[in-house]
Amino acid sequence: MIWLLFLALAALALAPLGLALLRPPRPQGRREADLALYQAQLAELARDHAAGRLDEAAFTAARTEVQRRLLAAPAEPAPPTNPRSAALLAAGLFLIPAGGIALYLWHGAPDVPAAPYVERAAAAARDDALLAQLRSRIESVPPQSEGARQGWLLLGNAERGRGRMDAAAEAFSRALAIRFDAGVAAELAELQIGRGEMEAAATIITEAMRQDARDPRLRFLSGLLEARAGRPQNARATWQALLADTPPEAPWRPFLERELQNLP
């Protein structure tokens, strides 16, 4: 199957070259340019006549003159086809894929795993080891200390960066349990909304807005929660109020406007 795939890709890549060999040569030269010019002039005369800018006599005389010049245009023979160039192109249709396959058989190694996958696997293993060390260090400090809180925050960001949202939400929850912070609450609420945990997200957002009711991210998440819960009117009211308080240069303003437009 892999060789059939290689042959299909080679045929696709060389298709333009084959079409160039099969297509008859187009005549090039002064006559072709003259024909295009005279045809454009005839079309322009027809438009002027239809618009009433030329009467019948003037139109007929002008058309006759253009047709006379068209017939009098010198004919030029098409440039001769170089047999040698055509032969080289035809040989290339065979030699290029044959050379590519020969080179692959000489240096290729189809059974060796892809290097990027190996590198990604090694990087993932290193990340796992680092996160395991981080967890061990968190467990070695007092559980309610600021050091533990910072460790959970670092772990939550790392897990979210790796796409492990469950582990990230757990780490942010541990950090909030040590000391509640509106910014961290917004991080956790966003993860909870993405996982469909609407009630938990609503509880976190309500508590966080008691601490900082003007925080734009919390206000946006509040509207997002309403939108995901099937209450677009509530979401629109929340986001419109946020938009009114958002400076024109705020980087999140275009995103907010787009979300408003997407509401049903």
Short mmCIF file of C-alpha atoms in Angstrom, two decimals:
data_model
loop_
_atom_site.label_atom_id
_atom_site.label_comp_id
_atom_site.label_asym_id
_atom_site.label_seq_id
_atom_site.Cartn_x
_atom_site.Cartn_y
_atom_site.Cartn_z
CA MET A 1 0.00 0.00 0.00
CA ILE A 2 2.80 2.43 0.82
CA TRP A 3 4.32 2.00 -2.64
CA LEU A 4 0.97 2.64 -4.27
CA LEU A 5 0.70 5.80 -2.20
CA PHE A 6 4.16 6.92 -3.31
CA LEU A 7 3.26 6.28 -6.96
CA ALA A 8 -0.01 8.21 -6.63
CA LEU A 9 1.78 11.18 -5.05
CA ALA A 10 4.44 11.12 -7.76
CA ALA A 11 1.79 11.05 -10.49
CA LEU A 12 -0.03 13.96 -8.86
CA ALA A 13 3.17 16.00 -8.61
CA LEU A 14 4.10 15.34 -12.24
CA ALA A 15 0.60 15.84 -13.67
CA PRO A 16 1.27 19.47 -14.72
CA LEU A 17 4.37 18.34 -16.62
CA GLY A 18 2.36 15.68 -18.45
CA LEU A 19 -0.35 18.16 -19.33
CA ALA A 20 2.28 20.51 -20.73
CA LEU A 21 3.50 17.73 -23.03
CA LEU A 22 0.03 16.77 -24.22
CA ARG A 23 -1.31 20.30 -24.74
CA PRO A 24 -0.64 21.70 -28.23
CA PRO A 25 1.53 24.80 -28.27
CA ARG A 26 -0.33 28.10 -28.24
CA PRO A 27 0.65 30.56 -30.99
CA GLN A 28 2.47 33.52 -29.59
CA GLY A 29 3.50 36.72 -31.29
CA ARG A 30 2.31 39.96 -32.81
CA ARG A 31 -0.77 38.53 -34.56
CA GLU A 32 -2.18 37.18 -31.34
CA ALA A 33 -1.79 40.58 -29.70
CA ASP A 34 -3.38 42.30 -32.72
CA LEU A 35 -6.35 39.94 -32.65
CA ALA A 36 -6.98 40.67 -28.98
CA LEU A 37 -6.75 44.42 -29.58
CA TYR A 38 -9.11 44.43 -32.57
CA GLN A 39 -11.65 42.23 -30.80
CA ALA A 40 -11.64 44.63 -27.86
CA GLN A 41 -12.17 47.55 -30.23
CA LEU A 42 -15.12 45.79 -31.88
CA ALA A 43 -16.67 45.12 -28.48
CA GLU A 44 -16.23 48.76 -27.47
CA LEU A 45 -17.84 49.97 -30.73
CA ALA A 46 -20.80 47.66 -30.12
CA ARG A 47 -21.25 49.08 -26.63
CA ASP A 48 -21.11 52.67 -27.89
CA HIS A 49 -23.66 51.87 -30.61
CA ALA A 50 -26.00 50.19 -28.14
CA ALA A 51 -25.71 53.18 -25.78
CA GLY A 52 -26.58 55.61 -28.59
CA ARG A 53 -23.18 57.30 -28.68
CA LEU A 54 -22.67 56.19 -32.33
CA ASP A 55 -25.28 56.38 -35.06
CA GLU A 56 -25.68 53.53 -37.52
CA ALA A 57 -23.51 55.06 -40.23
CA ALA A 58 -20.59 55.89 -37.91
CA PHE A 59 -20.83 52.47 -36.28
CA THR A 60 -20.78 50.67 -39.63
CA ALA A 61 -17.82 52.69 -40.88
CA ALA A 62 -15.79 52.19 -37.72
CA ARG A 63 -16.55 48.46 -37.60
CA THR A 64 -15.55 48.07 -41.25
CA GLU A 65 -12.22 49.81 -40.59
CA VAL A 66 -11.45 47.59 -37.59
CA GLN A 67 -12.36 44.47 -39.57
CA ARG A 68 -10.12 45.63 -42.42
CA ARG A 69 -7.17 46.05 -40.06
CA LEU A 70 -7.96 42.68 -38.51
CA LEU A 71 -7.80 40.97 -41.90
CA ALA A 72 -4.64 42.87 -42.82
CA ALA A 73 -2.78 41.88 -39.64
CA PRO A 74 0.38 39.97 -40.60
CA ALA A 75 0.31 36.28 -39.86
CA GLU A 76 3.22 34.83 -37.93
CA PRO A 77 3.97 31.14 -37.82
CA ALA A 78 3.81 29.42 -34.46
CA PRO A 79 7.19 28.93 -32.89
CA PRO A 80 8.55 25.53 -33.78
CA THR A 81 8.54 22.87 -31.12
CA ASN A 82 11.98 21.76 -30.05
CA PRO A 83 11.98 17.93 -30.26
CA ARG A 84 14.88 17.76 -27.87
CA SER A 85 13.03 19.72 -25.16
CA ALA A 86 9.94 17.56 -25.56
CA ALA A 87 12.05 14.42 -25.26
CA LEU A 88 13.70 15.71 -22.09
CA LEU A 89 10.32 16.50 -20.55
CA ALA A 90 8.98 13.05 -21.44
CA ALA A 91 12.06 11.42 -19.95
CA GLY A 92 11.57 13.47 -16.79
CA LEU A 93 8.12 11.93 -16.30
CA PHE A 94 9.84 8.60 -15.81
CA LEU A 95 13.23 9.55 -14.41
CA ILE A 96 12.05 11.84 -11.59
CA PRO A 97 9.86 9.26 -9.76
CA ALA A 98 12.31 6.47 -10.55
CA GLY A 99 15.18 8.49 -9.09
CA GLY A 100 13.13 9.37 -6.02
CA ILE A 101 12.26 5.72 -5.35
CA ALA A 102 15.87 4.66 -5.88
CA LEU A 103 17.08 7.31 -3.44
CA TYR A 104 14.49 6.21 -0.88
CA LEU A 105 15.52 2.56 -1.21
CA TRP A 106 19.16 3.56 -0.74
CA HIS A 107 18.81 5.90 2.23
CA GLY A 108 15.25 5.41 3.43
CA ALA A 109 14.23 3.50 6.54
CA PRO A 110 10.45 3.04 6.51
CA ASP A 111 10.40 0.87 9.65
CA VAL A 112 12.10 3.46 11.87
CA PRO A 113 9.64 5.45 14.04
CA ALA A 114 9.28 9.12 13.17
CA ALA A 115 11.80 11.32 14.93
CA PRO A 116 9.22 13.99 15.94
CA TYR A 117 7.16 11.35 17.75
CA VAL A 118 10.22 10.12 19.61
CA GLU A 119 11.06 13.68 20.61
CA ARG A 120 7.51 14.33 21.79
CA ALA A 121 7.48 11.11 23.81
CA ALA A 122 10.79 12.03 25.44
CA ALA A 123 9.54 15.54 26.24
CA ALA A 124 6.34 14.12 27.73
CA ALA A 125 8.38 11.76 29.90
CA ARG A 126 10.50 14.66 31.13
CA ASP A 127 7.37 16.68 31.91
CA ASP A 128 5.90 13.78 33.86
CA ALA A 129 9.08 13.49 35.91
CA LEU A 130 9.13 17.23 36.64
CA LEU A 131 5.49 17.27 37.68
CA ALA A 132 6.05 14.26 39.91
CA GLN A 133 8.91 16.13 41.60
CA LEU A 134 6.68 19.18 42.00
CA ARG A 135 3.97 17.11 43.68
CA SER A 136 6.56 15.63 46.03
CA ARG A 137 7.77 19.10 47.00
CA ILE A 138 4.20 20.32 47.59
CA GLU A 139 3.59 17.37 49.90
CA SER A 140 6.76 18.16 51.83
CA VAL A 141 5.63 21.65 52.90
CA PRO A 142 2.84 22.51 55.37
CA PRO A 143 -0.48 21.92 53.53
CA GLN A 144 -1.96 25.36 54.35
CA SER A 145 1.19 27.37 53.70
CA GLU A 146 1.75 29.93 50.98
CA GLY A 147 4.45 27.67 49.54
CA ALA A 148 1.88 24.89 49.07
CA ARG A 149 -0.54 27.35 47.47
CA GLN A 150 2.09 28.55 45.00
CA GLY A 151 2.99 24.96 44.22
CA TRP A 152 -0.63 24.07 43.43
CA LEU A 153 -0.94 27.11 41.20
CA LEU A 154 2.22 26.15 39.32
CA LEU A 155 0.99 22.59 38.97
CA GLY A 156 -2.43 23.73 37.77
CA ASN A 157 -0.95 25.91 35.05
CA ALA A 158 1.38 23.12 33.96
CA GLU A 159 -1.41 20.54 33.77
CA ARG A 160 -3.65 22.90 31.84
CA GLY A 161 -0.82 23.57 29.38
CA ARG A 162 -0.60 19.83 28.77
CA GLY A 163 -4.34 19.58 28.15
CA ARG A 164 -5.05 17.65 31.37
CA MET A 165 -8.01 19.75 32.51
CA ASP A 166 -9.15 17.44 35.31
CA ALA A 167 -5.75 17.58 37.00
CA ALA A 168 -5.56 21.34 36.44
CA ALA A 169 -8.99 21.89 38.05
CA GLU A 170 -7.98 19.79 41.03
CA ALA A 171 -4.78 21.78 41.52
CA PHE A 172 -6.59 25.14 41.32
CA SER A 173 -9.19 23.87 43.79
CA ARG A 174 -6.42 22.95 46.24
CA ALA A 175 -4.93 26.42 45.87
CA LEU A 176 -8.30 28.09 46.49
CA ALA A 177 -8.85 25.97 49.57
CA ILE A 178 -5.69 27.46 51.10
CA ARG A 179 -6.60 31.07 50.26
CA PHE A 180 -9.44 32.30 48.10
CA ASP A 181 -8.42 34.59 45.26
CA ALA A 182 -10.68 36.01 42.56
CA GLY A 183 -8.11 35.50 39.79
CA VAL A 184 -7.58 31.84 40.65
CA ALA A 185 -11.35 31.42 40.99
CA ALA A 186 -11.74 32.68 37.42
CA GLU A 187 -9.19 30.11 36.23
CA LEU A 188 -11.10 27.31 37.95
CA ALA A 189 -14.52 28.55 36.80
CA GLU A 190 -13.39 28.63 33.18
CA LEU A 191 -12.23 25.03 33.44
CA GLN A 192 -15.48 24.01 35.09
CA ILE A 193 -17.58 25.65 32.37
CA GLY A 194 -15.52 23.87 29.74
CA ARG A 195 -16.18 20.56 31.51
CA GLY A 196 -19.92 21.26 31.82
CA GLU A 197 -19.87 21.74 35.61
CA MET A 198 -22.23 24.72 35.53
CA GLU A 199 -23.40 24.67 39.14
CA ALA A 200 -19.87 24.49 40.52
CA ALA A 201 -18.77 27.29 38.20
CA ALA A 202 -21.73 29.46 39.24
CA THR A 203 -20.85 29.01 42.92
CA ILE A 204 -17.21 29.95 42.34
CA ILE A 205 -18.08 32.98 40.19
CA THR A 206 -20.63 34.27 42.71
CA GLU A 207 -18.13 34.02 45.55
CA ALA A 208 -15.37 35.62 43.49
CA MET A 209 -17.55 38.56 42.43
CA ARG A 210 -18.23 39.32 46.07
CA GLN A 211 -14.50 39.94 46.30
CA ASP A 212 -14.10 41.81 43.00
CA ALA A 213 -17.37 42.60 41.23
CA ARG A 214 -15.67 44.73 38.55
CA ASP A 215 -13.20 42.08 37.38
CA PRO A 216 -13.76 41.85 33.58
CA ARG A 217 -12.87 38.19 33.35
CA LEU A 218 -15.35 37.24 36.05
CA ARG A 219 -18.04 39.32 34.35
CA PHE A 220 -17.32 37.67 31.03
CA LEU A 221 -17.46 34.21 32.61
CA SER A 222 -20.75 35.12 34.25
CA GLY A 223 -22.20 35.90 30.83
CA LEU A 224 -20.65 32.76 29.36
CA LEU A 225 -22.30 30.72 32.10
CA GLU A 226 -25.68 32.23 31.21
CA ALA A 227 -25.13 31.55 27.51
CA ARG A 228 -24.14 27.92 28.10
CA ALA A 229 -27.13 27.47 30.40
CA GLY A 230 -29.51 28.49 27.60
CA ARG A 231 -30.23 32.01 28.80
CA PRO A 232 -28.96 34.20 25.94
CA GLN A 233 -30.87 37.30 27.07
CA ASN A 234 -29.14 37.24 30.46
CA ALA A 235 -25.80 36.68 28.72
CA ARG A 236 -26.44 39.62 26.37
CA ALA A 237 -27.30 41.95 29.25
CA THR A 238 -24.17 40.91 31.16
CA TRP A 239 -21.85 41.29 28.19
CA GLN A 240 -23.36 44.57 27.04
CA ALA A 241 -22.75 46.03 30.49
CA LEU A 242 -19.18 44.74 30.35
CA LEU A 243 -18.73 46.17 26.84
CA ALA A 244 -19.88 49.59 28.06
CA ASP A 245 -17.16 49.54 30.73
CA THR A 246 -14.46 48.20 28.39
CA PRO A 247 -11.96 50.75 27.00
CA PRO A 248 -11.66 50.84 23.20
CA GLU A 249 -8.02 49.75 23.38
CA ALA A 250 -8.70 46.73 25.62
CA PRO A 251 -7.29 43.60 23.93
CA TRP A 252 -10.33 41.51 24.82
CA ARG A 253 -12.88 43.96 23.37
CA PRO A 254 -12.98 42.40 19.82
CA PHE A 255 -13.46 38.97 21.36
CA LEU A 256 -16.29 40.24 23.55
CA GLU A 257 -17.99 41.93 20.58
CA ARG A 258 -17.73 38.72 18.55
CA GLU A 259 -19.29 36.68 21.35
CA LEU A 260 -22.16 39.16 21.57
CA GLN A 261 -22.79 38.86 17.85
CA ASN A 262 -22.84 35.07 18.11
CA LEU A 263 -25.65 35.05 20.65
CA PRO A 264 -29.00 33.87 19.25
#
